[in-house]
Short mmCIF file of C-alpha atoms and ligand atoms in Angstrom, two decimals:
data_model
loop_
_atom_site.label_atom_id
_atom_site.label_comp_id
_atom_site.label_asym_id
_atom_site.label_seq_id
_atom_site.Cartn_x
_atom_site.Cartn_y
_atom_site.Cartn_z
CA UNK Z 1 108.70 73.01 108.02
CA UNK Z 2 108.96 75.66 105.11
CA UNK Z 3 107.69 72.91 102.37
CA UNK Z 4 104.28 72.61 104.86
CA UNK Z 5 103.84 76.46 105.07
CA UNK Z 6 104.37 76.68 101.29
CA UNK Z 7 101.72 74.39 100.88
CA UNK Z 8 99.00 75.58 103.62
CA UNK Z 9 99.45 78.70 101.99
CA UNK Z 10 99.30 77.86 98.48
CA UNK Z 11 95.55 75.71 99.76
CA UNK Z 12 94.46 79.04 101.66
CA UNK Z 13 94.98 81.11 98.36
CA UNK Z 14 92.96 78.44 95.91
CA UNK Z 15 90.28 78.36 99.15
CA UNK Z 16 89.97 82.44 99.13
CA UNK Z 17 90.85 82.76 95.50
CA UNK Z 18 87.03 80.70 95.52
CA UNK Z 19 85.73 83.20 97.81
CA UNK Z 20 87.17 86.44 95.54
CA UNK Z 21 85.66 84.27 92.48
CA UNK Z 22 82.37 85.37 94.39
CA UNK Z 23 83.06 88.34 95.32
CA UNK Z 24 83.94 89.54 92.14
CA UNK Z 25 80.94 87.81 90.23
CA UNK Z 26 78.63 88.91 92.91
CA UNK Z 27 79.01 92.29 93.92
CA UNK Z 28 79.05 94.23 90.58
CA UNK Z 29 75.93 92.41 89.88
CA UNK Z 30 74.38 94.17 93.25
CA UNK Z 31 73.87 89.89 94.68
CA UNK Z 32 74.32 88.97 98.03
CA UNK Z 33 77.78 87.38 99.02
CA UNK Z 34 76.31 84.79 100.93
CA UNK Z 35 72.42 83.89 99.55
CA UNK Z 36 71.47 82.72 97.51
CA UNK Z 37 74.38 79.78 98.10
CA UNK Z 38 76.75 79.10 95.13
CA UNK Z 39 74.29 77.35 92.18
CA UNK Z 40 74.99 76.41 88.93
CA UNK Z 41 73.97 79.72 86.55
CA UNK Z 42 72.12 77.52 84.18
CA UNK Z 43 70.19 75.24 85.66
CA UNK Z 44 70.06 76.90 89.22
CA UNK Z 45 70.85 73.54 90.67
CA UNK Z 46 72.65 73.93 94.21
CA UNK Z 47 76.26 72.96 94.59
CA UNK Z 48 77.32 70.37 96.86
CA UNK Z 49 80.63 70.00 98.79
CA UNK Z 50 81.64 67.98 96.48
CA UNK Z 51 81.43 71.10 93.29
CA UNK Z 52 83.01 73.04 95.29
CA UNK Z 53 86.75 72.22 95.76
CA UNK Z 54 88.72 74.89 94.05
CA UNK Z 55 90.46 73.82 91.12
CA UNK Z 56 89.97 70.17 91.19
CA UNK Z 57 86.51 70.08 90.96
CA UNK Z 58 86.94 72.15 87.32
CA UNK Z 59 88.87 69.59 86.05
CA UNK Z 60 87.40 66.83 87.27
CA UNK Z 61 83.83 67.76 86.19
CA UNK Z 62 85.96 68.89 82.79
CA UNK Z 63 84.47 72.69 83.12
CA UNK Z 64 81.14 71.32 83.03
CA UNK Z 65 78.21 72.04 85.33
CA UNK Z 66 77.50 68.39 86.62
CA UNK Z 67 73.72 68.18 85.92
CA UNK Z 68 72.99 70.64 83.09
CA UNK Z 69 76.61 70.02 81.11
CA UNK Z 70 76.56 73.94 80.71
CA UNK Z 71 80.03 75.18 80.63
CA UNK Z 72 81.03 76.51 83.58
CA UNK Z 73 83.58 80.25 83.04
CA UNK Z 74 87.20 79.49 83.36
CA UNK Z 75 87.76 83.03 84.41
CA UNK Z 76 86.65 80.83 87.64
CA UNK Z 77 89.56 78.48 87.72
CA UNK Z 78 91.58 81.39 86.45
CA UNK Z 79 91.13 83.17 89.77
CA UNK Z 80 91.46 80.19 91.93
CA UNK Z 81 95.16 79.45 90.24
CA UNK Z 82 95.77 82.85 90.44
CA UNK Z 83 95.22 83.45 94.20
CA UNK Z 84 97.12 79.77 94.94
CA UNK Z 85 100.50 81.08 93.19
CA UNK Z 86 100.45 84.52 94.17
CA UNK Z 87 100.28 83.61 97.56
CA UNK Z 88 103.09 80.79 96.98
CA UNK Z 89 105.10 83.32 95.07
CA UNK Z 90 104.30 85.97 97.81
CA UNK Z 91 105.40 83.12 100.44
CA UNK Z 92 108.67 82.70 98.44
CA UNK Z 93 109.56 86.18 98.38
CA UNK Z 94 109.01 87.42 101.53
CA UNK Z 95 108.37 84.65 103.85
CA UNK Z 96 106.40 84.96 107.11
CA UNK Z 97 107.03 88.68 107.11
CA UNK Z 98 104.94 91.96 107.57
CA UNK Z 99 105.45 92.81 103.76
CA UNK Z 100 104.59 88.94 103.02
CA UNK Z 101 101.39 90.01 104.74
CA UNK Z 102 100.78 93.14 102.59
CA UNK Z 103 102.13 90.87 99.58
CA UNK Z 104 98.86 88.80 100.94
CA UNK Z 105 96.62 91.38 100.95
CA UNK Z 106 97.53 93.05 97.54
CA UNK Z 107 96.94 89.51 96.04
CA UNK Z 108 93.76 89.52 97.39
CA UNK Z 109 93.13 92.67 95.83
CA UNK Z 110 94.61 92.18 92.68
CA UNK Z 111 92.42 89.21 91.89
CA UNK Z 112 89.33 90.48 93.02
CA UNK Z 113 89.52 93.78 90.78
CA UNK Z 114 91.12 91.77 87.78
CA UNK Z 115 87.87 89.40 87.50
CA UNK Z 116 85.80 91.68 88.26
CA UNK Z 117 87.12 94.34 85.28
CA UNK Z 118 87.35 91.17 83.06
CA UNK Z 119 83.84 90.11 83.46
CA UNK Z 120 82.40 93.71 83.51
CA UNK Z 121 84.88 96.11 82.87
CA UNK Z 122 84.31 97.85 85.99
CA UNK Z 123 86.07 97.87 89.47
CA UNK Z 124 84.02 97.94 92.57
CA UNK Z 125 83.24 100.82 94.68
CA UNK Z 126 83.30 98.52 97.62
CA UNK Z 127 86.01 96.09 97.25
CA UNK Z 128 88.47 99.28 96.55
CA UNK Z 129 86.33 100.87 100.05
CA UNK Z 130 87.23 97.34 101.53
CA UNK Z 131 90.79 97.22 101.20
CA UNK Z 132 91.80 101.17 101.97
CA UNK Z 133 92.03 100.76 105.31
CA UNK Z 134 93.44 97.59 104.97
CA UNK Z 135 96.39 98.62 102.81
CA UNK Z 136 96.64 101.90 104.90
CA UNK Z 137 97.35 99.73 108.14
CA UNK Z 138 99.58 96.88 106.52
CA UNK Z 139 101.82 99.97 105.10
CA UNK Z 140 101.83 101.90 107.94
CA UNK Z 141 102.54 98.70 110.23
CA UNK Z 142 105.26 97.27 107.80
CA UNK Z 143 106.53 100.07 105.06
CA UNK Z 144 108.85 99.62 102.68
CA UNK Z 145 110.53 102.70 102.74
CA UNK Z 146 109.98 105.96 103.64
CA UNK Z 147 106.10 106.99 104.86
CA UNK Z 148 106.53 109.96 102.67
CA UNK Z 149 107.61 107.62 99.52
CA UNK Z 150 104.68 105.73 100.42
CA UNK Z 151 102.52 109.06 100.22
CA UNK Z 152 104.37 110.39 97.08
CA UNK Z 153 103.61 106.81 95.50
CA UNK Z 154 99.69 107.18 96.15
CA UNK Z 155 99.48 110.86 94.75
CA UNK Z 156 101.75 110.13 91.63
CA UNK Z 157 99.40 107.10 90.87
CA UNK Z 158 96.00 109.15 91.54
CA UNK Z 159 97.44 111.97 89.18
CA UNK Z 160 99.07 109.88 86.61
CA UNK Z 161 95.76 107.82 86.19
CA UNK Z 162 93.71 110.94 86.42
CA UNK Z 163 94.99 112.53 83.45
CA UNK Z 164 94.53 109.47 81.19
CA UNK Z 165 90.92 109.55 82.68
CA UNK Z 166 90.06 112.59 81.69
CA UNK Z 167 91.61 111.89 78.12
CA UNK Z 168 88.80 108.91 78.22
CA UNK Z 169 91.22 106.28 78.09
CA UNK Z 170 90.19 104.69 81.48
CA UNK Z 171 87.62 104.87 84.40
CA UNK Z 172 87.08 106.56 87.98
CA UNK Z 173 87.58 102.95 89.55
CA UNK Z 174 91.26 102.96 87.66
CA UNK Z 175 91.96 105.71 89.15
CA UNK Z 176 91.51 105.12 92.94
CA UNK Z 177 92.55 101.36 92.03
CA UNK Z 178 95.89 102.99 91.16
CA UNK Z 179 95.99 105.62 94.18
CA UNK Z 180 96.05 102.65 96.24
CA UNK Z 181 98.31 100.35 94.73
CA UNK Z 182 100.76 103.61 94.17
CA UNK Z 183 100.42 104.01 98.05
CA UNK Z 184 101.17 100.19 98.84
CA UNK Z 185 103.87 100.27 96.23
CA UNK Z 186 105.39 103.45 97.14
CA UNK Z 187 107.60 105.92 95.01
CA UNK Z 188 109.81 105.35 93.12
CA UNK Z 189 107.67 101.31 92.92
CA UNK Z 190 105.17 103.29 91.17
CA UNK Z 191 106.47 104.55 88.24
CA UNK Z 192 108.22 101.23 87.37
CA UNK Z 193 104.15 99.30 88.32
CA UNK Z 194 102.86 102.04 86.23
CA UNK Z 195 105.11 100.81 82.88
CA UNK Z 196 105.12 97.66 83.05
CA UNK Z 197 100.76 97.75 83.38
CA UNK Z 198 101.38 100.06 79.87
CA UNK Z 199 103.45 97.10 78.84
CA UNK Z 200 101.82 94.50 79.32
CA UNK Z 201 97.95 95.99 78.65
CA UNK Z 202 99.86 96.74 74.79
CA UNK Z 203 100.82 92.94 75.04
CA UNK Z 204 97.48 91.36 75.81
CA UNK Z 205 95.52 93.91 74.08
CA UNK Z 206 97.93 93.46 70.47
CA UNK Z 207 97.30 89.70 70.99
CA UNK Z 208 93.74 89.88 71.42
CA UNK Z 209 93.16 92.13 68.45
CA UNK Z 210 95.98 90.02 66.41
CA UNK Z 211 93.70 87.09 67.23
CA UNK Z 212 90.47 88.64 66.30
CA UNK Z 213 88.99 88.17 70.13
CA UNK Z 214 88.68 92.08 70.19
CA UNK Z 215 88.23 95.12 67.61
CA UNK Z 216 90.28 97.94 67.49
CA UNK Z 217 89.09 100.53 69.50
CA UNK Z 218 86.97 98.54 71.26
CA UNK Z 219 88.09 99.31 74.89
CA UNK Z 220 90.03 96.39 77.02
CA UNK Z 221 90.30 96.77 80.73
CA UNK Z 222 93.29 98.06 82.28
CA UNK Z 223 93.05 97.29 86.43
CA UNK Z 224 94.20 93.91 85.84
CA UNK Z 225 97.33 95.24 84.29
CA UNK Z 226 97.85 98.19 86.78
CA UNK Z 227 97.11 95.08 89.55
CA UNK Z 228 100.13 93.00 87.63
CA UNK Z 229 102.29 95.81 87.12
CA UNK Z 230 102.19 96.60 90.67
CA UNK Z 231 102.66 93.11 92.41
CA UNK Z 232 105.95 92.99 90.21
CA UNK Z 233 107.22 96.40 91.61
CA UNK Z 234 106.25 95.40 94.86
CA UNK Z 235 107.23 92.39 94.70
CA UNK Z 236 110.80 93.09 92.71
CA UNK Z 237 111.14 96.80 92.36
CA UNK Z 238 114.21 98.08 94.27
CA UNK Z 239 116.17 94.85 91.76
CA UNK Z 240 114.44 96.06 88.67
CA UNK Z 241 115.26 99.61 89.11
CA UNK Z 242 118.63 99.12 89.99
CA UNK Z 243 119.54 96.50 87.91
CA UNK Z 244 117.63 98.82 85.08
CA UNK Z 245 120.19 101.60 86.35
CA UNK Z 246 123.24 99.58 86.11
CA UNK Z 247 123.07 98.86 82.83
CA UNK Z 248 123.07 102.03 81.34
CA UNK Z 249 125.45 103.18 83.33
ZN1 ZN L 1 73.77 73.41 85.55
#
């Protein structure tokens, strides 16, 4: 029975990891979410049930739109992967559990903000105003600790985020990204999310000015990392710190 679960769920997350693909295209750009319906950028042409099967129809049409040959973004099938293992790896880790639920619904999140900062280096008023109450209920219905370690987590992440703001090194939207996840997370989650987004934003940014795709200075977004950092913690936090602590004991 588990392998079927696995799989519906792994299907549900490329099906909504579609949907956020939308959502996070659409919104920043002040579109609709629902007209006009999906269409190739290009050539405008309509897509058809066929175009629109998450992930195999990118491969299948080779990342081409199938009348105009325009390439179509793989920050596209990038999101639809992404939602499909998170919500396997979410699945894995939790099971059919409240926090497998919240694991759900930070996935959700996470992907949404991530392509949206990629594409446009912002993160939506509304898909943060969106998911408040939604990450308020699933934490209050299933926390992970303590409520107050929960509330600590949220104002250490607002602050912490805050003060690099006002030092220019990141955005508003960072900051009540970070707020939230810190809440979801909880304290001490959010101190480990908030390294390991430092960690691996140094990563990807090093490699992309090592490889020329950036210029120094030039500024890389940082909610995708603060997203990654804090679906580990979630995810693994209470190992990582105390496996962190134990060895240097
Ligand atoms: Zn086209």
């Amino acid at each position: 029975m588990t392998i079927f679960i696995a799989i519906y769920i792994t299907l549900l997350g490329l099906v909504l990891g579609s949907f956020y693909n939308v959502v996070a295209l659409r919104l920043p750009a002040g579109e609709s979410l629902i007209s006009p319906p999906s269409h190739c950028p290009s050539c405008g042409t309509r897509l058809k049930g066929r175009d629109l099967i998450p992930v195999l129809s990118y491969l299948l049409s080779r990342g081409k739109c199938r009348h105009c040959g325009s390439r179509v973004s793989p920050l596209y099938l990038l999101g639809e992967l992404a939602t499909g293992l998170l919500f396997l790896g979410m699945y894995l880790r939790f099971g059919l559990s409240g926090q497998g639920i919240t694991g759900l619904v930070l996935v959700s999140l996470a992907v949404i903000v991530s392509m949206a900062d990629f594409k446009y280096m912002l993160i939506p008023n509304k898909v943060l105003l969106a998911f408040t109450p939604l990450l308020l209920a699933a934490v209050l219905l299933f926390p992970q600790g303590m409520l107050w370690e929960h509330a600590l987590g949220g104002a250490l992440g607002g602050i912490v985020v805050l003060l690099l703001a006002l030092t220019g090194g990141m955005g508003m939207g960072d900051v009540k990204l970070f707020a939230l996840l810190g809440w979801t997370v909880g304290f001490p989650n959010v101190i480990l999310a908030f390294l390991l987004a430092c960690l691996l934003g140094t990563i990807a940014g090093g490699g992309l000015i090592l490889s020329g795709k950036v210029k120094r200075k030039q500024p890389i977004p940082f909610g995708p990392w603060l997203a990654a950092g804090s679906l580990i913690a979630f995810s693994y936090g209470s190992q990582l710190i105390s496996g962190y602590f134990s060895l240097i004991r």
